[in-house]
Amino acid sequence: MNYRILIFIILMSCSKSEFNKDIKLIAHAGTGIYNPQKYFSENSFEAIEYALSFSEVDGIELDVQFSKDGTAWLFHDENLNERTNGNGVLCEKSDVYLNEINYNGLIKEKLTPFYQIDFSKYQDKIFMWDLKLWESCSTSSQVIENFANQIASLNDVDNHIVILNNPSFINIFHLLNIKCFFDSNNKEKINTMITNNPHYSGVVVAEDVLNEEEINYFRNSIGIEVVVFDVRSPFGVKRGAKLSPNFLMVDEIKNAIPILNN
Amino acid sequence: MIDKIFLFQGIKRSFSIGVIVLFCYFQLNAQENRKLMYTDFNLQKLDIFHHFGVIGSIYENFFIDAGLGYGMNRSFVMNTFNYSINAGGGFWFEITQKLKFAPSILYSYKYYKLSEETALNYHFVGGGYNLTFGNKLKLLHSARVGFENELNSTIQTQQKVRFINYHFNIGLAYEL
């Protein structure tokens, strides 16, 4: 009896992928935030370069915050203490200070400002900009407008999506034809936000929040694009892909590529 | 075109692997005794590998180690065969009659095909130790730290990344 179970497991493990081939693969912060297999710090220039070097990766999600000088910097946490040799909240720091600090770890990557990315190297790649507007930082609409104008000045503005949870800024991006997605793990909040703010054209949800039917409803009935994130393990990639979202945002791209492509 | 490149890489790789395996085979057969067959589980940064191999003495307490394995997560969950070939060596110190310790070095090659377009080659070189405990049937443990290169060679990309990797092995060995 046991050998039948073994044969079944082997056959299941060798079965070809049944996933929707249209799912776009997005690298979460380049190499993932909490990914023990990553080589580079998240949101670093090295992580961007590495993730986008794979032809199977359709795009990248990067976290954006603004310095005291109003410059857009790529960084995930509110506080610099845990991941860098800097101290305090990023929005209270000057560009000069942020230029000096680096990530902890062996490689000690520098923090990356938005303006340093050479977008001409990454044509046809999708960029998702997750705006981290912390309560402790009072980001002015002028700063957001400057950032929106920087995106709008790029050649392929259609490939840029802003993840924005503060709807008061949505018109800034909408007027420049920049797509905005809403990020939440609460179904009711998603429904309310989408209903009240028709300029949102997509939602970003964790892998266990919406089921396949709900994602299908968002995609086909409301015309909203869906990004599934919080996909870390290979099993997570399989579960996420079975939901058939528009985008699958993964922490470890080398786990996801074989599952989605073979 | 991609197929030809993969074919060429495959021939080159198979030739190199063949040379290593033949070297280890002849070396291991040069001595009649003191051979260990082993199977172990090997934790690395990228996956857990399962290996089979042979450790054989070549001159007094010097030994060489040759093994073949596969990445379990990548092979079974991601449906893509990820194989590994190891070759190494060291020098046994007999601590007690049952317990042996050896400083050792290891070269490990891994091949990981991500898709029809992309394949990654990994080369690891590192140092560490081996431990065996037991008589005929032995508990085997080894640990190594070293540098690993990841080479992504496709038409679109020629990228090399170097990182620090570790090998933490635990398994069983049988003295032939």
GROMACS .gro file of C-alpha atoms in nm, chain A:
model
  262
    1MET     CA    1   0.000   0.000   0.000
    2ASN     CA    2   0.278   0.238   0.097
    3TYR     CA    3   0.446   0.218  -0.244
    4ARG     CA    4   0.122   0.341  -0.406
    5ILE     CA    5   0.128   0.649  -0.187
    6LEU     CA    6   0.493   0.702  -0.278
    7ILE     CA    7   0.420   0.668  -0.653
    8PHE     CA    8   0.127   0.912  -0.614
    9ILE     CA    9   0.352   1.169  -0.439
   10ILE     CA   10   0.621   1.131  -0.708
   11LEU     CA   11   0.364   1.171  -0.988
   12MET     CA   12   0.212   1.476  -0.819
   13SER     CA   13   0.553   1.635  -0.774
   14CYS     CA   14   0.640   1.579  -1.139
   15SER     CA   15   0.311   1.710  -1.277
   16LYS     CA   16   0.337   2.005  -1.512
   17SER     CA   17   0.223   2.345  -1.399
   18GLU     CA   18  -0.144   2.425  -1.453
   19PHE     CA   19  -0.108   2.794  -1.378
   20ASN     CA   20  -0.220   3.082  -1.586
   21LYS     CA   21   0.078   3.177  -1.801
   22ASP     CA   22  -0.036   3.540  -1.806
   23ILE     CA   23   0.057   3.597  -1.441
   24LYS     CA   24   0.328   3.861  -1.424
   25LEU     CA   25   0.613   3.791  -1.188
   26ILE     CA   26   0.712   4.083  -0.965
   27ALA     CA   27   1.023   4.075  -0.745
   28HIS     CA   28   0.931   4.202  -0.397
   29ALA     CA   29   1.186   4.472  -0.308
   30GLY     CA   30   1.425   4.306  -0.553
   31THR     CA   31   1.528   4.008  -0.347
   32GLY     CA   32   1.256   3.998  -0.080
   33ILE     CA   33   1.239   4.153   0.263
   34TYR     CA   34   1.253   3.849   0.492
   35ASN     CA   35   1.420   3.610   0.251
   36PRO     CA   36   1.701   3.402   0.404
   37GLN     CA   37   1.820   3.306   0.054
   38LYS     CA   38   1.877   3.660  -0.066
   39TYR     CA   39   2.224   3.784  -0.165
   40PHE     CA   40   2.154   4.157  -0.148
   41SER     CA   41   1.967   4.392   0.082
   42GLU     CA   42   1.613   4.476  -0.023
   43ASN     CA   43   1.559   4.793  -0.228
   44SER     CA   44   1.932   4.827  -0.292
   45PHE     CA   45   2.072   4.904  -0.636
   46GLU     CA   46   2.236   4.559  -0.639
   47ALA     CA   47   1.903   4.389  -0.563
   48ILE     CA   48   1.731   4.577  -0.846
   49GLU     CA   49   2.006   4.488  -1.092
   50TYR     CA   50   2.002   4.122  -0.987
   51ALA     CA   51   1.624   4.073  -0.995
   52LEU     CA   52   1.575   4.244  -1.330
   53SER     CA   53   1.858   4.047  -1.491
   54PHE     CA   54   1.619   3.749  -1.516
   55SER     CA   55   1.418   3.766  -1.835
   56GLU     CA   56   1.132   3.579  -1.663
   57VAL     CA   57   1.090   3.858  -1.407
   58ASP     CA   58   0.834   4.106  -1.539
   59GLY     CA   59   0.892   4.376  -1.283
   60ILE     CA   60   0.991   4.488  -0.939
   61GLU     CA   61   0.823   4.641  -0.635
   62LEU     CA   62   1.024   4.903  -0.447
   63ASP     CA   63   0.951   5.097  -0.130
   64VAL     CA   64   0.971   5.474  -0.150
   65GLN     CA   65   1.012   5.731   0.128
   66PHE     CA   66   1.105   6.095   0.121
   67SER     CA   67   1.398   6.259   0.293
   68LYS     CA   68   1.385   6.593   0.477
   69ASP     CA   69   1.498   6.748   0.144
   70GLY     CA   70   1.203   6.591  -0.039
   71THR     CA   71   1.412   6.338  -0.235
   72ALA     CA   72   1.264   5.993  -0.300
   73TRP     CA   73   1.474   5.715  -0.142
   74LEU     CA   74   1.420   5.341  -0.163
   75PHE     CA   75   1.378   5.202   0.187
   76HIS     CA   76   1.129   4.970   0.358
   77ASP     CA   77   1.122   5.041   0.732
   78GLU     CA   78   1.011   5.356   0.911
   79ASN     CA   79   1.328   5.354   1.115
   80LEU     CA   80   1.683   5.325   0.984
   81ASN     CA   81   1.819   5.153   1.298
   82GLU     CA   82   1.745   4.788   1.227
   83ARG     CA   83   1.870   4.751   0.870
   84THR     CA   84   2.137   5.018   0.833
   85ASN     CA   85   2.415   5.183   1.027
   86GLY     CA   86   2.200   5.498   1.046
   87ASN     CA   87   1.967   5.611   1.324
   88GLY     CA   88   1.618   5.755   1.340
   89VAL     CA   89   1.337   5.803   1.093
   90LEU     CA   90   1.429   5.841   0.725
   91CYS     CA   91   1.199   6.139   0.660
   92GLU     CA   92   1.384   6.344   0.924
   93LYS     CA   93   1.723   6.288   0.757
   94SER     CA   94   1.893   6.497   0.491
   95ASP     CA   95   2.016   6.362   0.157
   96VAL     CA   96   2.374   6.419   0.272
   97TYR     CA   97   2.317   6.192   0.574
   98LEU     CA   98   2.139   5.924   0.371
   99ASN     CA   99   2.418   5.924   0.113
  100GLU     CA  100   2.664   5.832   0.386
  101ILE     CA  101   2.488   5.536   0.542
  102ASN     CA  102   2.472   5.176   0.424
  103TYR     CA  103   2.283   4.855   0.489
  104ASN     CA  104   2.406   4.617   0.757
  105GLY     CA  105   2.551   4.287   0.638
  106LEU     CA  106   2.852   4.174   0.446
  107ILE     CA  107   2.805   4.371   0.125
  108LYS     CA  108   2.706   4.700   0.293
  109GLU     CA  109   2.506   4.831  -0.002
  110LYS     CA  110   2.438   5.205  -0.010
  111LEU     CA  111   2.082   5.336   0.011
  112THR     CA  112   1.945   5.406  -0.336
  113PRO     CA  113   1.777   5.734  -0.431
  114PHE     CA  114   1.512   5.713  -0.703
  115TYR     CA  115   1.697   5.948  -0.938
  116GLN     CA  116   2.001   5.715  -0.953
  117ILE     CA  117   1.811   5.432  -1.125
  118ASP     CA  118   1.893   5.407  -1.493
  119PHE     CA  119   1.553   5.317  -1.634
  120SER     CA  120   1.686   5.286  -1.989
  121LYS     CA  121   1.845   4.954  -1.880
  122TYR     CA  122   1.510   4.812  -1.775
  123GLN     CA  123   1.280   4.880  -2.067
  124ASP     CA  124   0.961   4.673  -2.066
  125LYS     CA  125   0.997   4.602  -1.694
  126ILE     CA  126   0.717   4.703  -1.457
  127PHE     CA  127   0.799   4.920  -1.156
  128MET     CA  128   0.565   4.928  -0.857
  129TRP     CA  129   0.640   5.213  -0.620
  130ASP     CA  130   0.509   5.145  -0.272
  131LEU     CA  131   0.480   5.486  -0.106
  132LYS     CA  132   0.555   5.455   0.265
  133LEU     CA  133   0.383   5.759   0.412
  134TRP     CA  134   0.430   5.703   0.784
  135GLU     CA  135   0.220   5.889   1.040
  136SER     CA  136   0.537   6.027   1.196
  137CYS     CA  137   0.625   6.196   0.865
  138SER     CA  138   0.407   6.475   0.735
  139THR     CA  139   0.480   6.441   0.364
  140SER     CA  140   0.359   6.746   0.175
  141SER     CA  141   0.160   6.724  -0.146
  142GLN     CA  142   0.440   6.923  -0.315
  143VAL     CA  143   0.684   6.638  -0.246
  144ILE     CA  144   0.436   6.383  -0.382
  145GLU     CA  145   0.379   6.602  -0.690
  146ASN     CA  146   0.753   6.619  -0.755
  147PHE     CA  147   0.775   6.241  -0.734
  148ALA     CA  148   0.475   6.197  -0.966
  149ASN     CA  149   0.635   6.435  -1.216
  150GLN     CA  150   0.959   6.237  -1.206
  151ILE     CA  151   0.766   5.921  -1.296
  152ALA     CA  152   0.563   6.100  -1.563
  153SER     CA  153   0.883   6.224  -1.727
  154LEU     CA  154   0.999   5.867  -1.790
  155ASN     CA  155   0.948   5.722  -2.137
  156ASP     CA  156   0.728   5.429  -2.042
  157VAL     CA  157   0.493   5.571  -1.780
  158ASP     CA  158   0.249   5.283  -1.841
  159ASN     CA  159   0.497   5.049  -1.679
  160HIS     CA  160   0.492   5.243  -1.353
  161ILE     CA  161   0.237   5.177  -1.081
  162VAL     CA  162   0.213   5.357  -0.749
  163ILE     CA  163   0.092   5.169  -0.442
  164LEU     CA  164  -0.080   5.436  -0.239
  165ASN     CA  165  -0.289   5.395   0.074
  166ASN     CA  166  -0.362   5.764   0.123
  167PRO     CA  167  -0.640   5.849  -0.126
  168SER     CA  168  -0.591   6.222  -0.076
  169PHE     CA  169  -0.291   6.206  -0.313
  170ILE     CA  170  -0.451   5.987  -0.579
  171ASN     CA  171  -0.554   6.276  -0.805
  172ILE     CA  172  -0.190   6.387  -0.836
  173PHE     CA  173  -0.104   6.058  -1.003
  174HIS     CA  174  -0.431   6.018  -1.188
  175LEU     CA  175  -0.385   6.354  -1.365
  176LEU     CA  176  -0.049   6.232  -1.494
  177ASN     CA  177  -0.194   5.896  -1.611
  178ILE     CA  178  -0.002   5.701  -1.350
  179LYS     CA  179  -0.185   5.394  -1.226
  180CYS     CA  180  -0.253   5.368  -0.851
  181PHE     CA  181  -0.311   5.048  -0.655
  182PHE     CA  182  -0.449   5.017  -0.304
  183ASP     CA  183  -0.279   4.789  -0.052
  184SER     CA  184  -0.480   4.625   0.226
  185ASN     CA  185  -0.545   4.288   0.383
  186ASN     CA  186  -0.902   4.375   0.480
  187LYS     CA  187  -1.170   4.276   0.228
  188GLU     CA  188  -1.423   4.536   0.346
  189LYS     CA  189  -1.166   4.811   0.337
  190ILE     CA  190  -1.068   4.711  -0.018
  191ASN     CA  191  -1.432   4.716  -0.132
  192THR     CA  192  -1.496   5.054   0.033
  193MET     CA  193  -1.180   5.210  -0.103
  194ILE     CA  194  -1.239   5.084  -0.459
  195THR     CA  195  -1.602   5.200  -0.453
  196ASN     CA  196  -1.520   5.545  -0.314
  197ASN     CA  197  -1.208   5.604  -0.522
  198PRO     CA  198  -1.268   5.498  -0.881
  199HIS     CA  199  -0.917   5.613  -0.974
  200TYR     CA  200  -0.773   5.308  -0.804
  201SER     CA  201  -0.709   5.057  -1.079
  202GLY     CA  202  -0.573   4.773  -0.870
  203VAL     CA  203  -0.538   4.615  -0.528
  204VAL     CA  204  -0.243   4.455  -0.352
  205VAL     CA  205  -0.341   4.175  -0.113
  206ALA     CA  206  -0.166   3.902   0.081
  207GLU     CA  207  -0.192   3.552  -0.055
  208ASP     CA  208  -0.449   3.436   0.205
  209VAL     CA  209  -0.692   3.730   0.189
  210LEU     CA  210  -0.895   3.672  -0.127
  211ASN     CA  211  -0.997   3.342  -0.283
  212GLU     CA  212  -0.993   3.258  -0.654
  213GLU     CA  213  -1.358   3.361  -0.705
  214GLU     CA  214  -1.310   3.697  -0.538
  215ILE     CA  215  -0.999   3.768  -0.744
  216ASN     CA  216  -1.185   3.665  -1.056
  217TYR     CA  217  -1.468   3.902  -0.957
  218PHE     CA  218  -1.225   4.192  -0.910
  219ARG     CA  219  -1.048   4.121  -1.238
  220ASN     CA  220  -1.338   4.047  -1.465
  221SER     CA  221  -1.646   4.213  -1.314
  222ILE     CA  222  -1.497   4.535  -1.173
  223GLY     CA  223  -1.193   4.556  -1.400
  224ILE     CA  224  -0.949   4.590  -1.114
  225GLU     CA  225  -0.601   4.440  -1.139
  226VAL     CA  226  -0.492   4.220  -0.850
  227VAL     CA  227  -0.143   4.177  -0.706
  228VAL     CA  228  -0.094   3.885  -0.468
  229PHE     CA  229   0.199   3.929  -0.231
  230ASP     CA  230   0.339   3.774   0.085
  231VAL     CA  231   0.455   3.484  -0.128
  232ARG     CA  232   0.767   3.342   0.029
  233SER     CA  233   0.791   2.963   0.007
  234PRO     CA  234   0.764   2.749  -0.309
  235PHE     CA  235   0.427   2.624  -0.178
  236GLY     CA  236   0.325   2.987  -0.135
  237VAL     CA  237   0.409   3.050  -0.501
  238LYS     CA  238   0.188   2.757  -0.602
  239ARG     CA  239  -0.099   2.874  -0.382
  240GLY     CA  240  -0.062   3.231  -0.508
  241ALA     CA  241  -0.048   3.125  -0.874
  242LYS     CA  242  -0.361   2.911  -0.838
  243LEU     CA  243  -0.553   3.228  -0.747
  244SER     CA  244  -0.482   3.361  -1.100
  245PRO     CA  245  -0.401   3.721  -1.008
  246ASN     CA  246  -0.259   3.967  -1.263
  247PHE     CA  247   0.065   3.990  -1.069
  248LEU     CA  248   0.241   3.761  -0.826
  249MET     CA  249   0.483   3.946  -0.600
  250VAL     CA  250   0.741   3.701  -0.465
  251ASP     CA  251   1.030   3.723  -0.224
  252GLU     CA  252   1.252   3.462  -0.391
  253ILE     CA  253   1.233   3.482  -0.769
  254LYS     CA  254   1.432   3.162  -0.821
  255ASN     CA  255   1.157   2.971  -0.637
  256ALA     CA  256   0.888   3.120  -0.857
  257ILE     CA  257   1.040   3.109  -1.207
  258PRO     CA  258   1.043   2.728  -1.245
  259ILE     CA  259   0.694   2.694  -1.101
  260LEU     CA  260   0.543   2.955  -1.331
  261ASN     CA  261   0.741   2.866  -1.643
  262ASN     CA  262   0.781   2.489  -1.658
   0.00000   0.00000   0.00000
